[in-house]
Amino acid sequence: MTMTDATRPRLALTLGDLSGVGPELAMKLLAVEENREKAEIYLLASQAEVDRFAAEVGVQVPTATVPGPGTVTLVGSKLADRPVERGVASTAGGARVLQDLLDCLELYKRGKVDSIMFLSLNKSALHDAGMHEEDELRWFAKELDHDGVTSELNFVPGLTTSRVTSHCAIKEVPERISARSVLDAIRLLNDVVSANGVERPRLAVCALNPHAGESGQFGREEIDHIAPGVRLAQVEGIDARGPYPCDTIFIAARDGEYDGVVTMYHDQGQIAMKLMGFDQGVTVQGGLPVPIATPAHGTAYGIVGQNKANLGPTQRAFDIAVQLGRRTLQERVPASV
């Protein structure tokens, strides 16, 4: 079923790190006619690149230079058609990622797109290419002059997580946890889950210490910071509960008792999420003014060129980017590229 212009968001899509499986996944995604009907897609690639990568996968991707029914609009890339060694992390691969993402952000700033999706990247390559921030979320925030609350959000079917802390050393985690940072992570998770169609999200909040601190015997973060943050969220009308021991709360979440879980640090949530649905994971760069989604896996250098990459996470990232982009579209006056 073809969507109307009023509900069909405009989405900027990158190939990700050309050294990895991003180009393969992009072609598989765009070859599906139903996907091309869900959104007006602006691809940062050249026609020669589309032809080459589509031929490798054995699919056809209809393209155009202006938006049209059933086609992908090519907006090019400033670094298109430059050689990038495949199957390894490279400065050239990182540079292409950064340039394409900068151009996506520019399209958003000009009111030309409603959401962004990028295929897998490699942080080492990004740093070699000149990114100084600890991760792409902080880089996005800097480029957008955004100083509000941000958090990577991770999705598997039926469950979403946010993080109070993310890409930092474990020893730094306790000092970054406060009632306010916990509240911020709860609010952000509640907003995003609501935007994806859950009317009143049920949220669980993880403890930091074993057994949720055992009444302070194993640490006071739960008493001094996490529980107060949960109470502040409840005062705002958010259905948040906890803190709960992190070694059991994901069992309840898996069984459908919660729509989202707030975690205290990166691996606390990532290990559980990847066990629950590694082949369906999606990451959203939460808190930014523009929705940005990506599959939650890496560049998979080891299978590049073998046509083995699983489309599942990319398809789900695309669907989430479309859904979030539709909300953006409803909030501002549309413009066309």
Short mmCIF file of C-alpha atoms in Angstrom, two decimals:
data_model
loop_
_atom_site.label_atom_id
_atom_site.label_comp_id
_atom_site.label_asym_id
_atom_site.label_seq_id
_atom_site.Cartn_x
_atom_site.Cartn_y
_atom_site.Cartn_z
CA MET A 1 0.00 0.00 0.00
CA THR A 2 1.45 3.34 -1.04
CA MET A 3 1.58 5.99 1.66
CA THR A 4 0.37 9.53 1.07
CA ASP A 5 2.81 12.45 1.08
CA ALA A 6 1.34 13.48 4.45
CA THR A 7 2.54 10.27 6.12
CA ARG A 8 5.58 9.38 3.99
CA PRO A 9 8.69 10.72 5.70
CA ARG A 10 11.89 11.74 3.95
CA LEU A 11 14.86 9.64 5.03
CA ALA A 12 18.58 10.17 4.38
CA LEU A 13 20.48 6.88 4.07
CA THR A 14 24.23 6.26 3.99
CA LEU A 15 26.15 3.16 2.92
CA GLY A 16 28.10 3.19 6.18
CA ASP A 17 31.73 2.07 6.10
CA LEU A 18 32.39 0.95 2.53
CA SER A 19 35.01 -1.45 3.90
CA GLY A 20 32.24 -3.43 5.61
CA VAL A 21 28.87 -4.97 4.82
CA GLY A 22 26.96 -1.66 4.76
CA PRO A 23 26.77 -1.38 0.95
CA GLU A 24 25.52 -4.97 0.67
CA LEU A 25 22.80 -4.36 3.25
CA ALA A 26 21.78 -1.06 1.68
CA MET A 27 21.23 -2.74 -1.68
CA LYS A 28 19.22 -5.58 -0.14
CA LEU A 29 17.07 -3.06 1.71
CA LEU A 30 16.46 -0.81 -1.28
CA ALA A 31 15.70 -3.65 -3.66
CA VAL A 32 12.47 -4.28 -1.72
CA GLU A 33 9.66 -2.32 -3.37
CA GLU A 34 7.68 -2.04 -0.14
CA ASN A 35 10.61 -0.26 1.52
CA ARG A 36 10.80 2.29 -1.26
CA GLU A 37 7.10 3.02 -0.69
CA LYS A 38 7.46 3.55 3.08
CA ALA A 39 9.65 6.64 2.75
CA GLU A 40 11.13 9.11 0.30
CA ILE A 41 14.71 7.83 0.43
CA TYR A 42 17.74 10.01 -0.28
CA LEU A 43 20.84 7.85 -0.73
CA LEU A 44 24.32 9.32 -0.31
CA ALA A 45 26.00 7.40 -3.12
CA SER A 46 26.77 7.66 -6.81
CA GLN A 47 25.05 5.73 -9.58
CA ALA A 48 28.28 3.84 -10.25
CA GLU A 49 28.40 2.72 -6.61
CA VAL A 50 24.79 1.58 -6.67
CA ASP A 51 25.39 -0.34 -9.89
CA ARG A 52 28.50 -2.04 -8.50
CA PHE A 53 27.13 -3.01 -5.11
CA ALA A 54 23.72 -4.06 -6.45
CA ALA A 55 25.44 -6.31 -8.99
CA GLU A 56 27.49 -7.93 -6.21
CA VAL A 57 24.30 -8.78 -4.34
CA GLY A 58 22.35 -9.74 -7.44
CA VAL A 59 19.53 -7.21 -7.06
CA GLN A 60 18.20 -4.15 -8.86
CA VAL A 61 17.70 -0.78 -7.21
CA PRO A 62 15.66 1.77 -9.20
CA THR A 63 17.21 5.23 -8.82
CA ALA A 64 16.49 8.80 -9.88
CA THR A 65 17.93 12.25 -9.35
CA VAL A 66 14.59 13.68 -8.21
CA PRO A 67 12.00 12.01 -5.95
CA GLY A 68 9.56 9.76 -7.73
CA PRO A 69 7.30 6.77 -7.09
CA GLY A 70 9.16 3.54 -6.43
CA THR A 71 12.65 4.99 -6.82
CA VAL A 72 15.56 5.93 -4.60
CA THR A 73 16.78 9.50 -4.98
CA LEU A 74 20.55 9.76 -5.37
CA VAL A 75 22.01 12.85 -3.71
CA GLY A 76 25.60 11.73 -4.22
CA SER A 77 28.55 11.87 -1.87
CA LYS A 78 31.50 14.23 -1.84
CA LEU A 79 33.77 11.18 -1.52
CA ALA A 80 31.91 8.91 -3.93
CA ASP A 81 33.88 6.51 -6.16
CA ARG A 82 37.12 6.93 -4.23
CA PRO A 83 38.99 3.69 -3.53
CA VAL A 84 38.38 2.11 -0.12
CA GLU A 85 40.06 -1.14 0.83
CA ARG A 86 37.42 -3.67 1.77
CA GLY A 87 37.40 -6.05 4.69
CA VAL A 88 39.62 -3.93 6.96
CA ALA A 89 39.28 -0.77 9.04
CA SER A 90 40.70 2.13 7.06
CA THR A 91 41.07 5.89 7.27
CA ALA A 92 39.41 6.20 3.87
CA GLY A 93 36.42 4.23 5.09
CA GLY A 94 36.12 6.39 8.20
CA ALA A 95 36.44 9.60 6.19
CA ARG A 96 33.60 8.56 3.89
CA VAL A 97 31.37 7.82 6.89
CA LEU A 98 32.03 11.20 8.51
CA GLN A 99 31.52 13.15 5.29
CA ASP A 100 28.26 11.40 4.46
CA LEU A 101 26.92 11.88 7.98
CA LEU A 102 27.84 15.58 7.88
CA ASP A 103 25.87 15.90 4.66
CA CYS A 104 22.91 14.06 6.21
CA LEU A 105 22.91 16.49 9.11
CA GLU A 106 23.03 19.38 6.66
CA LEU A 107 19.98 17.99 4.86
CA TYR A 108 18.17 17.88 8.18
CA LYS A 109 19.22 21.41 9.16
CA ARG A 110 17.86 22.67 5.85
CA GLY A 111 14.54 20.95 6.48
CA LYS A 112 15.03 18.48 3.65
CA VAL A 113 14.77 15.19 5.55
CA ASP A 114 12.87 13.98 8.61
CA SER A 115 15.16 11.17 9.79
CA ILE A 116 18.56 9.64 9.13
CA MET A 117 19.73 6.05 8.91
CA PHE A 118 23.34 4.97 8.58
CA LEU A 119 24.74 1.52 7.97
CA SER A 120 27.44 0.01 10.16
CA LEU A 121 30.63 1.92 10.94
CA ASN A 122 33.91 1.30 12.75
CA LYS A 123 34.92 3.65 15.58
CA SER A 124 38.64 3.02 15.04
CA ALA A 125 38.30 4.12 11.42
CA LEU A 126 36.33 7.19 12.49
CA HIS A 127 39.00 8.21 14.97
CA ASP A 128 41.73 7.68 12.37
CA ALA A 129 39.72 9.94 10.05
CA GLY A 130 39.59 12.75 12.61
CA MET A 131 36.66 12.16 14.97
CA HIS A 132 37.75 13.24 18.47
CA GLU A 133 34.58 12.37 20.41
CA GLU A 134 34.30 9.05 22.26
CA ASP A 135 31.46 7.87 20.02
CA GLU A 136 29.22 8.94 17.16
CA LEU A 137 26.43 10.10 19.49
CA ARG A 138 28.68 12.76 21.04
CA TRP A 139 29.89 13.65 17.55
CA PHE A 140 26.32 14.12 16.34
CA ALA A 141 25.53 16.30 19.36
CA LYS A 142 28.56 18.49 18.66
CA GLU A 143 27.75 18.89 14.97
CA LEU A 144 24.14 19.79 15.82
CA ASP A 145 25.16 22.20 18.63
CA HIS A 146 22.96 20.13 20.89
CA ASP A 147 23.69 20.27 24.62
CA GLY A 148 20.61 18.42 25.86
CA VAL A 149 20.34 14.91 27.28
CA THR A 150 21.41 12.11 24.92
CA SER A 151 21.61 8.35 25.22
CA GLU A 152 22.00 5.46 22.86
CA LEU A 153 18.76 3.49 22.80
CA ASN A 154 18.77 -0.16 21.81
CA PHE A 155 15.80 -2.04 20.39
CA VAL A 156 14.91 -5.70 19.99
CA PRO A 157 11.32 -6.71 19.24
CA GLY A 158 9.15 -5.80 22.22
CA LEU A 159 11.89 -4.16 24.28
CA THR A 160 13.94 -0.96 24.31
CA THR A 161 16.81 0.07 26.60
CA SER A 162 18.44 3.36 27.49
CA ARG A 163 21.70 3.98 29.38
CA VAL A 164 22.60 6.32 32.20
CA THR A 165 26.26 6.01 31.14
CA SER A 166 27.64 4.59 27.92
CA HIS A 167 31.11 4.67 26.40
CA CYS A 168 33.25 5.24 29.47
CA ALA A 169 35.49 3.21 31.75
CA ILE A 170 33.72 1.04 34.32
CA LYS A 171 35.53 2.89 37.12
CA GLU A 172 33.84 6.13 35.99
CA VAL A 173 30.31 4.73 36.07
CA PRO A 174 29.43 5.33 39.77
CA GLU A 175 30.46 8.98 39.70
CA ARG A 176 28.28 9.60 36.63
CA ILE A 177 25.14 8.21 38.26
CA SER A 178 22.85 10.75 39.96
CA ALA A 179 19.13 11.11 40.52
CA ARG A 180 19.09 13.59 37.64
CA SER A 181 20.99 11.36 35.20
CA VAL A 182 18.70 8.44 36.06
CA LEU A 183 15.63 10.64 35.55
CA ASP A 184 16.98 11.85 32.21
CA ALA A 185 17.49 8.28 30.97
CA ILE A 186 13.97 7.32 32.10
CA ARG A 187 12.40 10.34 30.39
CA LEU A 188 14.22 9.69 27.14
CA LEU A 189 13.25 6.03 27.10
CA ASN A 190 9.63 6.86 27.87
CA ASP A 191 9.49 9.42 25.04
CA VAL A 192 10.97 7.10 22.40
CA VAL A 193 8.89 4.06 23.35
CA SER A 194 5.79 6.27 23.31
CA ALA A 195 6.74 7.56 19.86
CA ASN A 196 6.83 3.97 18.63
CA GLY A 197 3.19 3.42 19.53
CA VAL A 198 3.14 2.31 23.20
CA GLU A 199 0.57 4.52 24.90
CA ARG A 200 1.89 4.18 28.47
CA PRO A 201 5.27 2.45 28.54
CA ARG A 202 6.09 0.19 31.48
CA LEU A 203 9.72 0.84 32.39
CA ALA A 204 12.08 -1.03 34.71
CA VAL A 205 15.27 0.52 36.09
CA CYS A 206 18.37 -1.55 36.76
CA ALA A 207 20.42 -1.41 39.92
CA LEU A 208 24.18 -0.92 39.70
CA ASN A 209 25.40 -3.24 42.44
CA PRO A 210 24.82 -6.98 43.02
CA HIS A 211 21.41 -7.74 44.60
CA ALA A 212 20.47 -4.07 44.10
CA GLY A 213 23.02 -3.15 46.77
CA GLU A 214 21.53 -5.44 49.46
CA SER A 215 20.18 -2.47 51.49
CA GLY A 216 23.50 -0.64 51.22
CA GLN A 217 25.82 -3.54 52.07
CA PHE A 218 27.23 -3.66 48.54
CA GLY A 219 27.05 0.04 47.74
CA ARG A 220 24.72 3.01 48.20
CA GLU A 221 24.10 4.07 44.60
CA GLU A 222 20.65 2.47 44.66
CA ILE A 223 19.66 4.29 47.85
CA ASP A 224 21.28 7.66 47.18
CA HIS A 225 20.76 8.10 43.44
CA ILE A 226 18.87 5.44 41.49
CA ALA A 227 15.75 5.08 43.65
CA PRO A 228 15.39 8.89 43.98
CA GLY A 229 15.60 9.18 40.18
CA VAL A 230 12.84 6.59 39.81
CA ARG A 231 10.65 8.49 42.28
CA LEU A 232 11.14 11.73 40.36
CA ALA A 233 9.97 10.00 37.19
CA GLN A 234 6.93 8.62 38.97
CA VAL A 235 6.01 12.12 40.14
CA GLU A 236 5.96 13.12 36.46
CA GLY A 237 3.48 10.34 35.73
CA ILE A 238 5.96 7.93 34.12
CA ASP A 239 5.37 4.26 34.90
CA ALA A 240 8.94 3.53 36.06
CA ARG A 241 9.84 0.96 38.71
CA GLY A 242 13.01 -0.20 40.43
CA PRO A 243 15.89 -0.37 40.94
CA TYR A 244 15.94 -4.10 40.25
CA PRO A 245 18.92 -6.50 40.19
CA CYS A 246 20.17 -6.56 36.62
CA ASP A 247 20.71 -10.33 36.61
CA THR A 248 16.95 -11.00 36.80
CA ILE A 249 15.09 -7.97 35.47
CA PHE A 250 15.68 -8.89 31.83
CA ILE A 251 13.86 -12.19 32.38
CA ALA A 252 10.74 -10.24 33.31
CA ALA A 253 11.31 -7.90 30.37
CA ARG A 254 11.74 -10.84 28.01
CA ASP A 255 8.44 -12.24 29.24
CA GLY A 256 6.63 -9.02 28.37
CA GLU A 257 6.26 -7.40 31.79
CA TYR A 258 8.11 -4.25 30.66
CA ASP A 259 8.38 -2.25 27.44
CA GLY A 260 11.76 -0.77 28.33
CA VAL A 261 14.69 -1.09 30.73
CA VAL A 262 16.99 1.69 31.92
CA THR A 263 20.53 0.39 32.40
CA MET A 264 23.39 1.96 34.32
CA TYR A 265 26.23 1.20 31.91
CA HIS A 266 26.93 -0.09 28.42
CA ASP A 267 27.36 -3.84 28.81
CA GLN A 268 24.73 -4.19 31.53
CA GLY A 269 22.10 -3.82 28.84
CA GLN A 270 23.98 -4.81 25.71
CA ILE A 271 24.78 -8.35 26.82
CA ALA A 272 21.14 -9.04 27.66
CA MET A 273 19.80 -7.41 24.51
CA LYS A 274 22.16 -9.27 22.20
CA LEU A 275 21.31 -12.59 23.82
CA MET A 276 17.62 -11.80 23.37
CA GLY A 277 17.87 -10.76 19.73
CA PHE A 278 21.31 -10.18 18.24
CA ASP A 279 19.99 -10.60 14.70
CA GLN A 280 17.27 -8.00 15.26
CA GLY A 281 19.03 -5.28 17.25
CA VAL A 282 18.76 -1.59 16.40
CA THR A 283 20.43 1.48 17.91
CA VAL A 284 18.81 4.92 17.97
CA GLN A 285 20.86 8.02 18.80
CA GLY A 286 18.40 9.19 21.44
CA GLY A 287 17.81 12.78 22.53
CA LEU A 288 19.01 14.51 19.36
CA PRO A 289 16.70 16.87 17.47
CA VAL A 290 16.72 14.50 14.46
CA PRO A 291 15.94 10.77 14.69
CA ILE A 292 19.00 8.71 13.73
CA ALA A 293 18.89 4.90 13.59
CA THR A 294 21.35 2.16 12.66
CA PRO A 295 21.55 -1.63 12.94
CA ALA A 296 23.23 -2.59 16.21
CA HIS A 297 25.90 -4.82 14.67
CA GLY A 298 29.34 -3.92 13.40
CA THR A 299 30.98 -3.81 9.99
CA ALA A 300 31.47 -7.61 9.77
CA TYR A 301 34.70 -7.27 7.79
CA GLY A 302 35.12 -11.05 7.79
CA ILE A 303 32.17 -11.66 5.44
CA VAL A 304 32.52 -8.68 3.12
CA GLY A 305 31.85 -9.58 -0.51
CA GLN A 306 30.28 -12.95 0.34
CA ASN A 307 26.60 -11.88 0.22
CA LYS A 308 26.02 -13.37 3.68
CA ALA A 309 24.99 -10.30 5.70
CA ASN A 310 21.62 -10.70 7.46
CA LEU A 311 19.15 -7.99 6.46
CA GLY A 312 17.08 -8.35 9.68
CA PRO A 313 18.65 -5.58 11.83
CA THR A 314 18.89 -3.22 8.84
CA GLN A 315 15.23 -3.76 7.97
CA ARG A 316 14.18 -3.11 11.54
CA ALA A 317 16.39 0.01 11.78
CA PHE A 318 14.78 1.28 8.60
CA ASP A 319 11.27 0.68 9.94
CA ILE A 320 12.10 2.49 13.19
CA ALA A 321 13.69 5.41 11.30
CA VAL A 322 10.55 5.66 9.17
CA GLN A 323 8.29 5.62 12.22
CA LEU A 324 10.32 8.28 14.04
CA GLY A 325 10.64 10.31 10.85
CA ARG A 326 6.88 10.30 10.47
CA ARG A 327 6.61 11.99 13.85
CA THR A 328 9.18 14.61 12.78
CA LEU A 329 7.21 15.18 9.59
CA GLN A 330 4.07 15.84 11.58
CA GLU A 331 5.88 18.38 13.76
CA ARG A 332 7.21 20.68 11.05
CA VAL A 333 6.40 22.05 7.63
CA PRO A 334 7.58 19.63 4.92
CA ALA A 335 10.18 20.66 2.38
CA SER A 336 11.51 18.81 -0.63
CA VAL A 337 15.10 18.36 -1.80
#
